[in-house]
Amino acid sequence: MKISAIVTLKKEVLDPQGKVVNQTLKNMGYKNINNVRQGKYFEIEIDETNEKNAKNTMEEICKKLLANSIIEDFTINLK
Amino acid sequence: MKISAIVTLKKEVLDPQGKVVNQTLKNMGYKNINNVRQGKYFEIEIDETNEKNAKNTMEEICKKLLANSIIEDFTINLK
Amino acid sequence: MKSAVIVFPGSNCDRDISVALKKFQIKNEMVWHDESDLPKSDLVVLPGGFSYGDYLRTGCIASKSKIINDVIKHAEKGGLVLGICNGFQILIETGLLPGALLRNKKLRFISKNVYLKVNNVNNKFCLNYKGKKIIKLPIAHNEGNFFAQEKILKELEDSDLIAFKYCDVNGNTNEASNPNGSSKNIAGILNVNKNILGMMPHPERHIDPVLSGDDGSFMFESLLKSF
Amino acid sequence: MKISANIIDKHGIKLNEYKKIIKLIGREPNLLELGIFSAMWNEHCSYKSSKKYLKTLPTKNKKVIQGPGENAGIIDIGDNDAIVFKIESHNHPSFIEPYQGAATGVGGILRDIFTMGARPIATLNSIHFGSHDHPKTKNLLNGVVSGIGGYGNCIGIPTVGGEVKFDSTYNENILVNAMAVGLVQKDKIFYSKAKGINQPVIYVGSKTGRDGIHGASMASAEFDENAEEKRPTVQVGDPFTEKLLLEACLELMKENSIISIQDMGAAGLTSSSVEMASKGNLGIEINLDKIPCREEKMSPYEIMLSESQERMLLILKSGEEEKAKEIFKKWNLDFSVIGKTTNTKNLILKESNVEVANLPLSSLSSDAPVYNRKWKKNLESKKNTTNKKYTSLNLEDSFKTILKSPNNSEKSWVWEQYDHTVMGDTLQNPGGNSAVVRVHGKDKGVALTVDSSAKYCLANPMIGAKQVVCETWRNLISVGSDPIAITNCLNFGNPEKDIIMGQFVETIHGISEACKYLDFPVVSGNVSFYNETQNNPISPTPTIGGVGLIKNINLTMSHSIKEIDSNIFVIGKTSGHLYQSEFFREVMKIYDGPPPEINLFNEKNNGLIVQKLIENKLVNSVHDISSGGLIIALAEMCLSGQIGTKMKVKFNKINPYEFLFGEDQSRYIIEVNEKNKKNVCKILEKNSIYYDIIGKTQKEYLSLNDDFNIKLSDIKNLNSLWFKDYFKES
Ligand SMILES: Nc1ncnc2c1ncn2[C@@H]1O[C@H](COP(=O)(O)OP(=O)(O)O)[C@@H](O)[C@H]1O
Ligand SMILES: [Mg+2]
């Protein structure tokens, strides 16, 4: 089963990468773009048939490894 | 409107980060995880009411800036 | 005095620090990350470099290494721990020091000499900086932008746990003298018991006057003196 | 599968070359074999257009341990120490994917160094971009610089020097040349030549993936409009794995287990196995089932042509496999016995016990085509005589215009992204004449530099090439080293055109002549042809990387002015050559005319005297004069030392413009304190060295007669303005 997670910086943490992308887009002529946030995406192949188990494992992994709770939030998606 | 894109390395391209994360998860005892791929996530706030237009803009941005089609693929999602 | 330098896959300042320790007559042993026990040591050093390529988050994967449990025990018993650059990042990921190290504000790797204000000389690492308010050391990092919640920043300041701050040649700590965007210009911090120091600058690279400075020497002399 | 004309063409093989293949192997090749031929016979691997001329380079002297022909060149620096170095291009991949292209360029050249048993101690790079206002330039510059840094910083080898240039000639073809330098014990050098029959062939490092298939052929084709579709995937670099590979290889090299070793560079497993076996005059048999693959069901064709990074091929003494395996296991790297050496003199590939290719090794190496291409002498670049009204300009403004031009701007924006102090032995940082790196644990050091001068080379390839070699020599002299040898990267357009081939031939003549005269042999190098897009070739760009020895690091010289009230000497004659100068290009917008002449006799004389003055501690600081002329060199000295200079000059034969901006060659600026002045003059006169004393150092200001008086802080601001502006930083 494939399962994915998106890890983003918490709102109160400055996201310089997103800021640079935003600025670059403005310079390229995209005037209607107001805000850009950048994050990380992880896709995992897991030997598991039960969706709930897979989700639980992913959540555990995010907490233990993939996200740093001081600065980051995460969301999980089944593919 | 919020719209997001996930940029991942093409399947044939080496993903050094995914490789290391995969190995680490194995060492942490997650034996049922077979493959990890890491990518980038972008979330954009756009002044636009028409979904299709927003998607088109995002697609353009991905092609021009966020992804390099030589090594990367992207997918777009409305929030 | 005895020290142990932990070598992770991807560490690359391990040789530099061992050269420095030897130069100041500290008996050093290199310890592979996969060992479970530390040799008897007074000081444990987590060296600079790119452990595990700095993939995922800097210092994160190294903080899950086998040896780390013993490093934590050593620290809890009051043993000295010094984390330089990637070592600082690892200390933060293990939770031995608070906060987070984000990407440099300008999103670029920065390698240059910077001025530092030594804020706290009442610890075993910095004794010999007494009277030497402003020093010069090299930095070389991509993620040295120290971040912590207001509460923690205040605690650090109130308890005098900020060891070094980035400054200019006259000692001004402001935005212009802040190379990477760190909160309060923080370049290095101590834990409450002051036996753990994490810092982004590299003292081990400035131990010889033929290089562009030797302000790093004072730190090794301090360590030696305290034993 | 029948090989059609279309397939042959897609492999970049010409019809007559295909006929030659059939003749050599006595039959038609299968597709896998054709792929192998295409990889081995392309320009990048076979040097078919350049071989004839490369042979004419001087490659030997007392200090050369290994000249061209191995992974890198090696020179003797005494006490059983040797320096291994080479430069290589990664131009095409960097244009397509600047970060990964540049990163893997650094990774590739580092493997060439440690495959010989050396620990890399420094890297340098020469990078050329299109015009700063070309829409692609900013992104390419940003990507290339962070890619070079990304790889070098992570693996922990200091990037100590380099050059960055902008010119519209590179708009669609940027250049990324990376040089690496390593240190090895003279009696512990490893080579690629296979020896002995039935010895195990070992694959170590990363797994093989479907990336970069046919990269070498790409480097041998020009871009066209359809390049977009034809582009094969570029490889992604993994510096972390390379660091592990480096440590694992050096660890194994301490044992007595390796017969020979070779990195998998361009054309991957194909070229490494072919080269090792053919150098040893042996055969080699490989079982493709044993290759560690990243993806399922990879075909023999893909496996043999993949250019996945961070891989090595070893031949071990049989019986040593287990010991070696343990080491690679510790470093978490793949290790696989994939075959053996044989006496067949053939390359035999097997898959599931079926022979899928069988080729005589000679057909891939010694019998590969060599061409004697047509070439045409380059026209003399004519002087534009009508446009010489520069004396009505303002001196100060002209100086300032040059100072803030992209090419003459201070480049710390670039080199502050490179860790240049890791390993703790960097004595001179980027920004000076040459970088200086201490030999670890000793009192000696090496001086390192990389230089090019495409503007001179386009105007006159022969003189230009000589000039670049001399500039390298001068840079090495200026830090107090004894120049020993060079490596070179020859970047040109399509050699099938007689004009381009002419540029190449004349360049080789120029390099040869200068190297012979200066006893400055070429020990390694690389040729990159087909740097052109839609018939627009780049200017001929030979890049020279030089290495010098500093016997006593305490005698290292810098270009920072040291004290006030000392004397500023110019060694060598200033006659005011302005054609091809920065002044003509940046201020007058004059681009024609010949480059300055090089007189090798003066070059050598002036250099050796400067060397002697440094050795005898008679000078405070030294800088060579190059692009931009005397005033730019002097300004750099003043900025670096934060001390100004008051120039007092009488103008009779030449005017102030020619004096300040002329790019006459073989010159140095030296700072001499009052106490040594007499002595220095005496030595210079005794040796018939032409010199001028142009002024004295002073506080804070750089001035000339009554013409101008500029504060150093203003100069500094102007000089560092461009990059900040370009990247919109305060
Ligand atoms: N311009 C040159 N001058 C001298 N030697 C060269 C030049 N170009 C290539 N060589 C030599 O030819 C050999 C093959 O080079 P190359 O194909 O770049 O090696 P690799 O397979 O390591 O990439 C090397 O020994 C190299 O030093
Ligand atoms: Mg090689």
mmCIF file of C-alpha atoms in Angstrom, chain B residues 2-69:
data_model
loop_
_atom_site.group_PDB
_atom_site.id
_atom_site.type_symbol
_atom_site.label_atom_id
_atom_site.label_comp_id
_atom_site.label_asym_id
_atom_site.label_seq_id
_atom_site.Cartn_x
_atom_site.Cartn_y
_atom_site.Cartn_z
ATOM 1 C CA LYS B 2 -5.423 27.654 -2.280
ATOM 2 C CA ILE B 3 -3.779 25.217 -4.617
ATOM 3 C CA SER B 4 -0.889 22.906 -4.073
ATOM 4 C CA ALA B 5 1.673 20.963 -6.057
ATOM 5 C CA ILE B 6 3.846 18.012 -5.222
ATOM 6 C CA VAL B 7 7.114 17.735 -7.088
ATOM 7 C CA THR B 8 8.821 14.358 -6.990
ATOM 8 C CA LEU B 9 11.879 12.898 -8.643
ATOM 9 C CA LYS B 10 11.069 10.727 -11.631
ATOM 10 C CA LYS B 11 10.937 7.049 -10.888
ATOM 11 C CA GLU B 12 14.212 6.253 -12.678
ATOM 12 C CA VAL B 13 16.117 8.998 -10.900
ATOM 13 C CA LEU B 14 18.080 8.291 -7.737
ATOM 14 C CA ASP B 15 16.502 9.745 -4.598
ATOM 15 C CA PRO B 16 19.353 9.904 -2.069
ATOM 16 C CA GLN B 17 17.137 11.375 0.628
ATOM 17 C CA GLY B 18 14.441 8.755 0.283
ATOM 18 C CA LYS B 19 17.117 6.084 0.393
ATOM 19 C CA VAL B 20 18.510 7.312 3.693
ATOM 20 C CA VAL B 21 15.058 7.750 5.263
ATOM 21 C CA ASN B 22 14.140 4.229 4.196
ATOM 22 C CA GLN B 23 17.300 2.818 5.741
ATOM 23 C CA THR B 24 16.710 4.742 8.962
ATOM 24 C CA LEU B 25 13.143 3.473 9.272
ATOM 25 C CA LYS B 26 14.454 -0.076 8.827
ATOM 26 C CA ASN B 27 16.981 0.515 11.601
ATOM 27 C CA MET B 28 14.218 1.867 13.802
ATOM 28 C CA GLY B 29 12.436 -1.432 13.415
ATOM 29 C CA TYR B 30 9.895 -0.725 10.676
ATOM 30 C CA LYS B 31 10.477 -3.884 8.689
ATOM 31 C CA ASN B 32 7.381 -3.598 6.516
ATOM 32 C CA ILE B 33 8.404 -0.434 4.729
ATOM 33 C CA ASN B 34 9.781 -1.123 1.292
ATOM 34 C CA ASN B 35 10.419 2.120 -0.401
ATOM 35 C CA VAL B 36 10.499 5.796 0.480
ATOM 36 C CA ARG B 37 10.556 8.694 -1.958
ATOM 37 C CA GLN B 38 10.941 12.281 -0.887
ATOM 38 C CA GLY B 39 9.591 15.243 -2.763
ATOM 39 C CA LYS B 40 8.728 18.903 -2.409
ATOM 40 C CA TYR B 41 5.393 20.383 -1.566
ATOM 41 C CA PHE B 42 4.234 23.858 -2.557
ATOM 42 C CA GLU B 43 1.070 25.587 -1.428
ATOM 43 C CA ILE B 44 0.015 28.720 -3.179
ATOM 44 C CA GLU B 45 -2.657 31.291 -2.460
ATOM 45 C CA ILE B 46 -3.978 32.687 -5.668
ATOM 46 C CA ASP B 47 -6.471 35.486 -6.382
ATOM 47 C CA GLU B 48 -8.682 33.491 -8.639
ATOM 48 C CA THR B 49 -12.231 32.178 -8.435
ATOM 49 C CA ASN B 50 -12.169 29.850 -11.395
ATOM 50 C CA GLU B 51 -10.706 26.474 -10.490
ATOM 51 C CA LYS B 52 -9.617 25.691 -13.980
ATOM 52 C CA ASN B 53 -7.690 28.931 -14.314
ATOM 53 C CA ALA B 54 -6.000 28.329 -11.007
ATOM 54 C CA LYS B 55 -4.991 24.851 -12.077
ATOM 55 C CA ASN B 56 -3.664 26.112 -15.357
ATOM 56 C CA THR B 57 -1.610 28.769 -13.656
ATOM 57 C CA MET B 58 -0.213 26.233 -11.228
ATOM 58 C CA GLU B 59 0.681 23.921 -14.060
ATOM 59 C CA GLU B 60 2.484 26.727 -15.831
ATOM 60 C CA ILE B 61 4.371 27.625 -12.665
ATOM 61 C CA CYS B 62 5.415 24.040 -12.115
ATOM 62 C CA LYS B 63 6.728 23.767 -15.634
ATOM 63 C CA LYS B 64 8.519 27.084 -15.575
ATOM 64 C CA LEU B 65 9.848 27.207 -12.059
ATOM 65 C CA LEU B 66 9.018 24.583 -9.494
ATOM 66 C CA ALA B 67 9.954 21.416 -11.358
ATOM 67 C CA ASN B 68 12.658 20.486 -13.821
ATOM 68 C CA SER B 69 11.041 18.069 -16.245
#
